[in-house]
Structure formats: structure tokens, C-alpha cells
mmCIF file of C-alpha atoms (C1' of nucleotides) in Angstrom:
data_model
loop_
_atom_site.group_PDB
_atom_site.id
_atom_site.type_symbol
_atom_site.label_atom_id
_atom_site.label_comp_id
_atom_site.label_asym_id
_atom_site.label_seq_id
_atom_site.Cartn_x
_atom_site.Cartn_y
_atom_site.Cartn_z
ATOM 1 C CA MET A 1 88.057 98.043 111.874
ATOM 2 C CA GLU A 2 86.744 95.651 109.500
ATOM 3 C CA THR A 3 83.673 94.794 111.219
ATOM 4 C CA GLN A 4 81.145 95.282 108.411
ATOM 5 C CA TYR A 5 77.700 96.528 109.431
ATOM 6 C CA LYS A 6 76.154 94.242 106.901
ATOM 7 C CA GLU A 7 76.937 91.210 109.288
ATOM 8 C CA LYS A 8 75.162 92.678 112.492
ATOM 9 C CA THR A 9 71.712 93.172 113.031
ATOM 10 C CA PHE A 10 71.781 96.035 115.631
ATOM 11 C CA PHE A 11 73.682 98.989 115.947
ATOM 12 C CA THR A 12 73.964 102.149 117.847
ATOM 13 C CA SER A 13 74.504 105.259 115.691
ATOM 14 C CA LYS A 14 78.077 105.477 116.784
ATOM 15 C CA ASP A 15 78.997 101.746 116.296
ATOM 16 C CA LEU A 16 77.330 101.888 112.786
ATOM 17 C CA ALA A 17 79.389 105.185 111.816
ATOM 18 C CA LEU A 18 82.667 103.613 113.320
ATOM 19 C CA SER A 19 82.101 100.360 111.489
ATOM 20 C CA VAL A 20 82.291 102.327 108.179
ATOM 21 C CA ILE A 21 84.659 105.209 109.060
ATOM 22 C CA GLY A 22 86.807 103.759 111.820
ATOM 23 C CA GLY A 23 89.158 102.148 109.335
ATOM 24 C CA ARG A 24 92.925 102.883 109.650
ATOM 25 C CA TRP A 25 93.170 105.520 106.973
ATOM 26 C CA LYS A 26 89.434 106.317 106.087
ATOM 27 C CA ILE A 27 89.117 109.682 107.777
ATOM 28 C CA ALA A 28 92.410 110.754 106.257
ATOM 29 C CA ILE A 29 91.133 109.604 102.860
ATOM 30 C CA ILE A 30 87.889 111.454 103.174
ATOM 31 C CA TRP A 31 89.764 114.519 104.257
ATOM 32 C CA CYS A 32 91.644 114.375 100.825
ATOM 33 C CA LEU A 33 88.374 114.168 99.025
ATOM 34 C CA LEU A 34 86.888 117.077 100.766
ATOM 35 C CA GLN A 35 90.195 119.095 99.823
ATOM 36 C CA GLN A 36 89.931 118.267 96.207
ATOM 37 C CA SER A 37 87.607 116.170 94.126
ATOM 38 C CA PRO A 38 87.785 114.053 92.053
ATOM 39 C CA LEU A 39 91.226 112.648 92.804
ATOM 40 C CA ARG A 40 93.201 110.118 91.153
ATOM 41 C CA LEU A 41 94.963 107.363 92.991
ATOM 42 C CA SER A 42 98.391 108.783 92.466
ATOM 43 C CA GLU A 43 97.109 112.350 93.792
ATOM 44 C CA ILE A 44 95.738 110.630 96.865
ATOM 45 C CA GLN A 45 99.094 109.127 97.344
ATOM 46 C CA LYS A 46 100.685 112.594 97.222
ATOM 47 C CA TYR A 47 98.345 113.770 99.986
ATOM 48 C CA LEU A 48 98.887 110.687 102.202
ATOM 49 C CA PRO A 49 102.637 109.809 101.578
ATOM 50 C CA ASP A 50 102.652 107.595 104.774
ATOM 51 C CA VAL A 51 100.136 105.233 103.595
ATOM 52 C CA ASN A 52 101.587 102.294 101.316
ATOM 53 C CA GLN A 53 99.690 101.663 98.221
ATOM 54 C CA ARG A 54 98.239 98.340 99.040
ATOM 55 C CA MET A 55 96.607 99.768 102.305
ATOM 56 C CA LEU A 56 95.202 102.822 100.428
ATOM 57 C CA ILE A 57 93.867 100.624 97.816
ATOM 58 C CA ARG A 58 92.166 98.343 100.391
ATOM 59 C CA GLN A 59 90.789 101.270 102.343
ATOM 60 C CA LEU A 60 89.516 102.688 99.036
ATOM 61 C CA ARG A 61 87.687 99.664 98.124
ATOM 62 C CA GLU A 62 85.856 99.316 101.623
ATOM 63 C CA LEU A 63 84.937 102.847 101.267
ATOM 64 C CA GLU A 64 83.478 102.138 97.619
ATOM 65 C CA GLU A 65 81.640 99.083 98.918
ATOM 66 C CA ASP A 66 79.899 101.215 101.612
ATOM 67 C CA LYS A 67 78.945 103.784 99.064
ATOM 68 C CA ILE A 68 81.064 106.439 100.799
ATOM 69 C CA ILE A 69 83.069 107.126 97.621
ATOM 70 C CA THR A 70 82.614 106.488 94.078
ATOM 71 C CA ARG A 71 85.038 105.152 91.673
ATOM 72 C CA TYR A 72 85.135 106.146 88.038
ATOM 73 C CA VAL A 73 87.194 104.061 85.530
ATOM 74 C CA TYR A 74 87.996 105.665 82.286
ATOM 75 C CA PRO A 75 88.437 103.006 79.421
ATOM 76 C CA VAL A 76 91.698 104.650 78.336
ATOM 77 C CA VAL A 77 95.308 103.826 77.927
ATOM 78 C CA PRO A 78 97.035 104.448 80.165
ATOM 79 C CA PRO A 79 94.455 103.799 82.770
ATOM 80 C CA LYS A 80 92.722 106.611 84.414
ATOM 81 C CA VAL A 81 90.710 106.173 87.714
ATOM 82 C CA GLU A 82 89.122 108.862 89.751
ATOM 83 C CA TYR A 83 87.608 108.714 93.335
ATOM 84 C CA GLU A 84 84.994 111.010 94.613
ATOM 85 C CA LEU A 85 82.741 111.349 97.509
ATOM 86 C CA GLY A 86 79.239 109.982 97.150
ATOM 87 C CA GLU A 87 75.997 111.737 98.355
ATOM 88 C CA ILE A 88 76.450 110.100 101.888
ATOM 89 C CA GLY A 89 80.381 110.563 102.054
ATOM 90 C CA LEU A 90 79.940 114.391 101.625
ATOM 91 C CA LEU A 91 77.815 114.489 104.858
ATOM 92 C CA LEU A 92 81.066 113.459 106.638
ATOM 93 C CA GLU A 93 82.347 116.978 106.242
ATOM 94 C CA PRO A 94 81.383 118.026 109.707
ATOM 95 C CA VAL A 95 83.088 115.053 111.248
ATOM 96 C CA VAL A 96 86.369 115.943 109.441
ATOM 97 C CA THR A 97 85.958 119.441 110.289
ATOM 98 C CA SER A 98 85.369 118.843 113.958
ATOM 99 C CA ILE A 99 88.454 116.574 114.098
ATOM 100 C CA CYS A 100 90.782 119.181 112.535
ATOM 101 C CA ASP A 101 89.239 121.897 114.859
ATOM 102 C CA TRP A 102 89.936 119.583 117.817
ATOM 103 C CA GLY A 103 93.500 119.024 116.520
ATOM 104 C CA ASP A 104 94.053 122.879 116.408
ATOM 105 C CA ASN A 105 92.947 123.032 120.107
ATOM 106 C CA PHE A 106 95.160 120.053 121.140
ATOM 107 C CA ARG A 107 98.074 121.719 119.523
ATOM 108 C CA GLU A 108 97.503 124.789 121.450
ATOM 109 C CA TYR A 109 96.994 122.754 124.639
ATOM 110 C CA LEU A 110 100.357 121.067 124.209
ATOM 111 C CA GLU A 111 102.110 124.275 123.554
ATOM 112 C CA LYS A 112 100.639 125.783 126.843
ATOM 113 C CA ASP A 113 101.893 122.587 128.466
ATOM 114 C CA VAL A 114 105.393 123.083 127.186
ATOM 115 C CA ASN A 115 105.454 126.580 128.549
ATOM 116 C CA LYS A 116 104.307 125.427 131.880
ATOM 117 C CA ASN A 117 107.172 123.069 132.004
ATOM 118 C CA GLN A 118 109.630 125.594 130.934
ATOM 119 C CA LEU A 119 108.389 127.963 133.733
ATOM 120 C CA ASN A 120 108.745 125.083 136.178
ATOM 121 C CA LYS A 121 112.396 124.689 135.389
ATOM 122 C CA ILE A 122 113.074 128.434 136.196
ATOM 123 C CA MET B 1 97.019 103.727 115.235
ATOM 124 C CA GLU B 2 100.074 103.979 117.793
ATOM 125 C CA THR B 3 102.053 106.587 115.999
ATOM 126 C CA GLN B 4 102.652 109.025 118.829
ATOM 127 C CA TYR B 5 102.672 112.708 118.107
ATOM 128 C CA LYS B 6 105.656 112.877 120.488
ATOM 129 C CA GLU B 7 107.796 111.172 117.945
ATOM 130 C CA LYS B 8 107.195 113.395 115.016
ATOM 131 C CA THR B 9 108.100 116.991 114.459
ATOM 132 C CA PHE B 10 105.468 118.095 112.030
ATOM 133 C CA PHE B 11 101.792 117.238 111.841
ATOM 134 C CA THR B 12 98.648 118.726 110.178
ATOM 135 C CA SER B 13 95.848 119.330 112.558
ATOM 136 C CA LYS B 14 94.118 116.199 111.143
ATOM 137 C CA ASP B 15 97.137 114.193 111.787
ATOM 138 C CA LEU B 16 97.770 115.248 115.119
ATOM 139 C CA ALA B 17 94.201 114.700 115.962
ATOM 140 C CA LEU B 18 94.093 111.227 114.280
ATOM 141 C CA SER B 19 97.343 110.132 116.111
ATOM 142 C CA VAL B 20 95.541 110.759 119.363
ATOM 143 C CA ILE B 21 91.879 109.643 118.801
ATOM 144 C CA GLY B 22 92.681 107.392 115.883
ATOM 145 C CA GLY B 23 92.839 104.210 117.895
ATOM 146 C CA ARG B 24 90.584 101.331 117.615
ATOM 147 C CA TRP B 25 88.410 102.164 120.480
ATOM 148 C CA LYS B 26 89.228 105.547 121.376
ATOM 149 C CA ILE B 27 86.235 107.282 120.114
ATOM 150 C CA ALA B 28 83.837 104.610 121.807
ATOM 151 C CA ILE B 29 85.613 105.182 124.994
ATOM 152 C CA ILE B 30 85.230 108.890 124.711
ATOM 153 C CA TRP B 31 81.671 108.457 123.822
ATOM 154 C CA CYS B 32 81.011 106.525 127.111
ATOM 155 C CA LEU B 33 82.748 109.195 129.210
ATOM 156 C CA LEU B 34 80.457 111.928 127.508
ATOM 157 C CA GLN B 35 77.419 109.905 128.547
ATOM 158 C CA GLN B 36 78.480 109.535 131.978
ATOM 159 C CA SER B 37 81.327 110.537 134.127
ATOM 160 C CA PRO B 38 83.243 109.400 136.133
ATOM 161 C CA LEU B 39 83.002 105.739 135.059
ATOM 162 C CA ARG B 40 84.539 102.637 136.693
ATOM 163 C CA LEU B 41 86.266 100.241 134.302
ATOM 164 C CA SER B 42 83.554 97.578 134.767
ATOM 165 C CA GLU B 43 81.002 100.313 133.837
ATOM 166 C CA ILE B 44 82.844 101.116 130.621
ATOM 167 C CA GLN B 45 82.861 97.392 129.886
ATOM 168 C CA LYS B 46 79.189 97.397 130.162
ATOM 169 C CA TYR B 47 78.965 100.134 127.690
ATOM 170 C CA LEU B 48 81.293 98.377 125.442
ATOM 171 C CA PRO B 49 80.774 94.827 125.698
ATOM 172 C CA ASP B 50 82.543 94.256 122.252
ATOM 173 C CA VAL B 51 85.766 95.348 123.464
ATOM 174 C CA ASN B 52 88.109 93.042 125.403
ATOM 175 C CA GLN B 53 89.412 93.965 128.706
ATOM 176 C CA ARG B 54 93.024 94.087 127.512
ATOM 177 C CA MET B 55 92.322 96.168 124.593
ATOM 178 C CA LEU B 56 90.113 98.466 126.808
ATOM 179 C CA ILE B 57 92.916 98.941 129.309
ATOM 180 C CA ARG B 58 95.591 99.723 126.674
ATOM 181 C CA GLN B 59 93.472 102.378 124.843
ATOM 182 C CA LEU B 60 92.588 103.931 128.354
ATOM 183 C CA ARG B 61 96.407 104.127 129.074
ATOM 184 C CA GLU B 62 97.083 105.623 126.006
ATOM 185 C CA LEU B 63 94.408 108.319 126.250
ATOM 186 C CA GLU B 64 95.679 108.920 129.820
ATOM 187 C CA GLU B 65 99.114 109.540 128.471
ATOM 188 C CA ASP B 66 97.805 111.859 126.065
ATOM 189 C CA LYS B 67 95.912 113.597 128.918
ATOM 190 C CA ILE B 68 92.484 113.000 127.302
ATOM 191 C CA ILE B 69 91.331 111.300 130.398
ATOM 192 C CA THR B 70 92.178 111.263 133.895
ATOM 193 C CA ARG B 71 92.474 108.097 135.998
ATOM 194 C CA TYR B 72 91.770 108.157 139.787
ATOM 195 C CA VAL B 73 92.918 105.344 141.997
ATOM 196 C CA TYR B 74 91.364 104.996 145.291
ATOM 197 C CA PRO B 75 93.447 103.189 147.708
ATOM 198 C CA VAL B 76 90.806 100.712 148.894
ATOM 199 C CA VAL B 77 90.159 97.018 148.926
ATOM 200 C CA PRO B 78 88.736 95.821 146.791
ATOM 201 C CA PRO B 79 90.382 98.267 144.113
ATOM 202 C CA LYS B 80 88.346 101.245 142.828
ATOM 203 C CA VAL B 81 89.424 103.222 139.739
ATOM 204 C CA GLU B 82 87.542 105.857 138.157
ATOM 205 C CA TYR B 83 87.992 107.554 134.596
ATOM 206 C CA GLU B 84 87.080 110.793 133.541
ATOM 207 C CA LEU B 85 87.535 113.155 130.777
ATOM 208 C CA GLY B 86 89.993 116.008 131.012
ATOM 209 C CA GLU B 87 89.840 119.577 130.063
ATOM 210 C CA ILE B 88 90.953 118.745 126.377
ATOM 211 C CA GLY B 89 88.983 115.435 126.217
ATOM 212 C CA LEU B 90 85.878 117.364 126.908
ATOM 213 C CA LEU B 91 86.477 119.142 123.867
ATOM 214 C CA LEU B 92 86.021 116.140 121.865
ATOM 215 C CA GLU B 93 82.187 116.379 122.170
ATOM 216 C CA PRO B 94 81.761 117.829 118.775
ATOM 217 C CA VAL B 95 83.610 115.246 117.212
ATOM 218 C CA VAL B 96 81.685 112.338 118.808
ATOM 219 C CA THR B 97 78.456 114.219 118.106
ATOM 220 C CA SER B 98 79.016 114.717 114.652
ATOM 221 C CA ILE B 99 79.873 111.003 114.111
ATOM 222 C CA CYS B 100 76.710 109.961 115.844
ATOM 223 C CA ASP B 101 74.699 112.342 113.532
ATOM 224 C CA TRP B 102 76.323 111.017 110.546
ATOM 225 C CA GLY B 103 75.539 107.327 111.963
ATOM 226 C CA ASP B 104 71.943 108.325 111.898
ATOM 227 C CA ASN B 105 72.025 109.746 108.310
ATOM 228 C CA PHE B 106 73.834 106.604 106.984
ATOM 229 C CA ARG B 107 71.274 104.434 108.703
ATOM 230 C CA GLU B 108 68.520 106.391 106.865
ATOM 231 C CA TYR B 109 70.557 106.100 103.704
ATOM 232 C CA LEU B 110 70.766 102.232 104.033
ATOM 233 C CA GLU B 111 66.982 102.005 104.697
ATOM 234 C CA LYS B 112 66.322 104.061 101.471
ATOM 235 C CA ASP B 113 68.614 101.672 99.770
ATOM 236 C CA VAL B 114 66.773 98.660 101.151
ATOM 237 C CA ASN B 115 63.236 100.301 99.759
ATOM 238 C CA LYS B 116 64.777 100.920 96.487
ATOM 239 C CA ASN B 117 65.995 97.355 96.153
ATOM 240 C CA GLN B 118 62.547 95.969 97.226
ATOM 241 C CA LEU B 119 60.786 98.028 94.638
ATOM 242 C CA ASN B 120 63.200 96.802 91.995
ATOM 243 C CA LYS B 121 62.168 93.299 92.768
ATOM 244 C CA ILE B 122 58.625 93.939 92.021
ATOM 245 C "C1'" DC C 1 98.728 104.654 85.430
ATOM 246 C "C1'" DG C 2 96.312 101.937 88.513
ATOM 247 C "C1'" DG C 3 96.246 98.226 90.085
ATOM 248 C "C1'" DA C 4 96.753 92.780 91.410
ATOM 249 C "C1'" DA C 5 99.798 89.183 93.423
ATOM 250 C "C1'" DT C 6 103.509 87.562 96.209
ATOM 251 C "C1'" DC C 7 106.667 87.103 100.155
ATOM 252 C "C1'" DC C 8 107.414 88.155 104.694
ATOM 253 C "C1'" DC C 9 107.629 90.396 108.821
ATOM 254 C "C1'" DT C 10 105.734 93.028 112.983
ATOM 255 C "C1'" DA C 11 102.121 95.081 115.561
ATOM 256 C "C1'" DT C 12 97.889 94.614 117.305
ATOM 257 C "C1'" DC C 13 93.895 91.859 118.659
ATOM 258 C "C1'" DG C 14 91.261 88.650 121.219
ATOM 259 C "C1'" DA C 15 90.262 84.804 124.447
ATOM 260 C "C1'" DT C 16 91.359 82.578 128.356
ATOM 261 C "C1'" DA C 17 93.478 82.192 132.820
ATOM 262 C "C1'" DC C 18 95.286 84.192 136.662
ATOM 263 C "C1'" DT C 19 96.455 87.718 140.832
ATOM 264 C "C1'" DG C 20 96.665 91.434 144.707
ATOM 265 C "C1'" DC D 1 87.618 94.852 140.984
ATOM 266 C "C1'" DA D 2 91.022 96.044 138.355
ATOM 267 C "C1'" DG D 3 94.248 94.572 136.326
ATOM 268 C "C1'" DT D 4 98.758 91.102 134.148
ATOM 269 C "C1'" DA D 5 100.433 86.977 131.748
ATOM 270 C "C1'" DT D 6 100.261 84.133 127.948
ATOM 271 C "C1'" DC D 7 99.720 82.477 123.479
ATOM 272 C "C1'" DG D 8 97.558 82.133 119.025
ATOM 273 C "C1'" DA D 9 95.271 84.673 115.273
ATOM 274 C "C1'" DT D 10 94.827 88.393 112.188
ATOM 275 C "C1'" DA D 11 95.421 93.043 110.457
ATOM 276 C "C1'" DG D 12 98.953 96.281 108.954
ATOM 277 C "C1'" DG D 13 102.495 97.218 106.206
ATOM 278 C "C1'" DG D 14 107.239 97.233 103.153
ATOM 279 C "C1'" DA D 15 109.266 95.962 98.980
ATOM 280 C "C1'" DT D 16 109.054 93.985 94.719
ATOM 281 C "C1'" DT D 17 107.129 92.048 90.545
ATOM 282 C "C1'" DC D 18 103.781 91.865 86.915
ATOM 283 C "C1'" DC D 19 99.940 93.337 83.955
ATOM 284 C "C1'" DG D 20 96.423 95.581 80.601
#
DNA sequence: CGGAATCCCTATCGATACTG
DNA sequence: CAGTATCGATAGGGATTCCG
């Protein structure tokens, strides 16, 4: 989902939003930073073990370009970098929450389905 | 985002949700079906001119497998097929709404930014 | 520690053409 | 109309190495 909003002239709200948060791991990253903030790269990696480092860094860069997150570099040795949600990024909380809520519903729905199938087998 | 929840044993709610609705065009498709339902393939294409037909069909199939949408085939010539949100799919309305709302906020945020930059140039 | 860089492979995407 | 088929392009991703 690397269509940048900067390149296009017109967007509906959903297209604009999806161009920014539609990336493969972006919602997951934002979820992390809503759980705890700021986070160092290595900490995000612990939250998201399935994402390889290169991808994670790419997605973090894109989010940074779009001002969703802020990246603080401390000039120390060894390096210390912290990521944090910006003003507009924090407003994504309802999006993440509604997705998690729906996930809960979907899980229940799946379990109901399993029960139904088990009943059918009797 | 073709990690199917069926293959994994454990998921957080967000991972489960993202495995189902995280696909490239799925939120957009669900958005369409919340605007109007049922919709024929050609009608969805009008809503989403940026999505090519093959991708659209693939994503529709995946959503169908996951019971998010229902596909009705009328046995007529020429073919008529209608897509509709299912019970659990309809519950995605808050997700889509919150994304659109955030898109509005982000647009405002961008415009503020433009103004700031213009002021800086004076 | 937090990356950048490289190689390399696969999955997904997208356009076009074709079909019942 | 609602799809398949095909093919080349691109994004995703793993592993490893190197650097300040």
C-alpha cells in the first residue's frame, strides 16, 4: 500500500486514510505504540516477532514521513532511538480499538460456528 | 495479508482481525457494501476504479471464505452475481467509520500544515 | 543498539486478452 | 456480465554482513 497521498490530487477520506495506514504492518505498529510509548526498535520487535527487521524499519519510516509517529535519536553510544505516536497518530486509537473489538466478535462467531458443526455431526 | 487464521492456533484479537480484513482492498470493499447492498461486481468496480478486476475478485473470494460477505449467483444469461455483507461483516461498520473519520482529521491536519508552510515562506 | 546494504527468492499485483 | 488465463513487474520477506 505504498500509494502516497502526496502524489494524488483527490481522495475520499477512506482513500486518504488507507493510503497512510493501509500498509502491511502499520496498524500493528500503531497498536504497539498505543500499548506503550515511547518504544525502542528492539521493544517493537518483541511486540511483533512476525515482522522482520527490514520491513519493520521501512514501515516505521513511512509512518514517520506521514507524521504519524515521531522518531527520536539520542546521540549516545550505543545508539538509542525511540518511537512515539504524534498528535495525529494518537487519533488512530478509535480505529485500532474498533478493529480489536471486531476481532473479539469474530472469534466468538468462529466458536459458535465450531459448535454448530459439532452439533451437526451428532 | 494472506495469512489465514485457520492455519494458526493462537491470535490476539488484533492479529485475528487483521488476518481477515488486512488485505489490500478489503476495507475498501467493505466500505462499498456499507454504502449500498447488495452490489454486483460491475457496481463495485465503479466504486473502486483503482482496483483491477482480478484483485477485486480475489479479495471478494477471500472475504467470502471468511464469511464476511455472501455471494449470490443467479442462474441467468447473462450472468448475475450479487455481493452482500454477512452478519459478522456488518459489524465492521465501526471500523470503517472510524477510519473515514480519521481520514477527515488527517486531511485537516495536512491543510493546517500547508498553511503553516505558506506562512513560513512570507 | 539500531540501523543500512546485499543477495535472493516468492507472493502478490496489474494490464491485457480471452470465454461461457 | 462475471469471470479465467497469462505474463511481466513489483512488493514482501529471510538471512546475513557490516557500521558508528
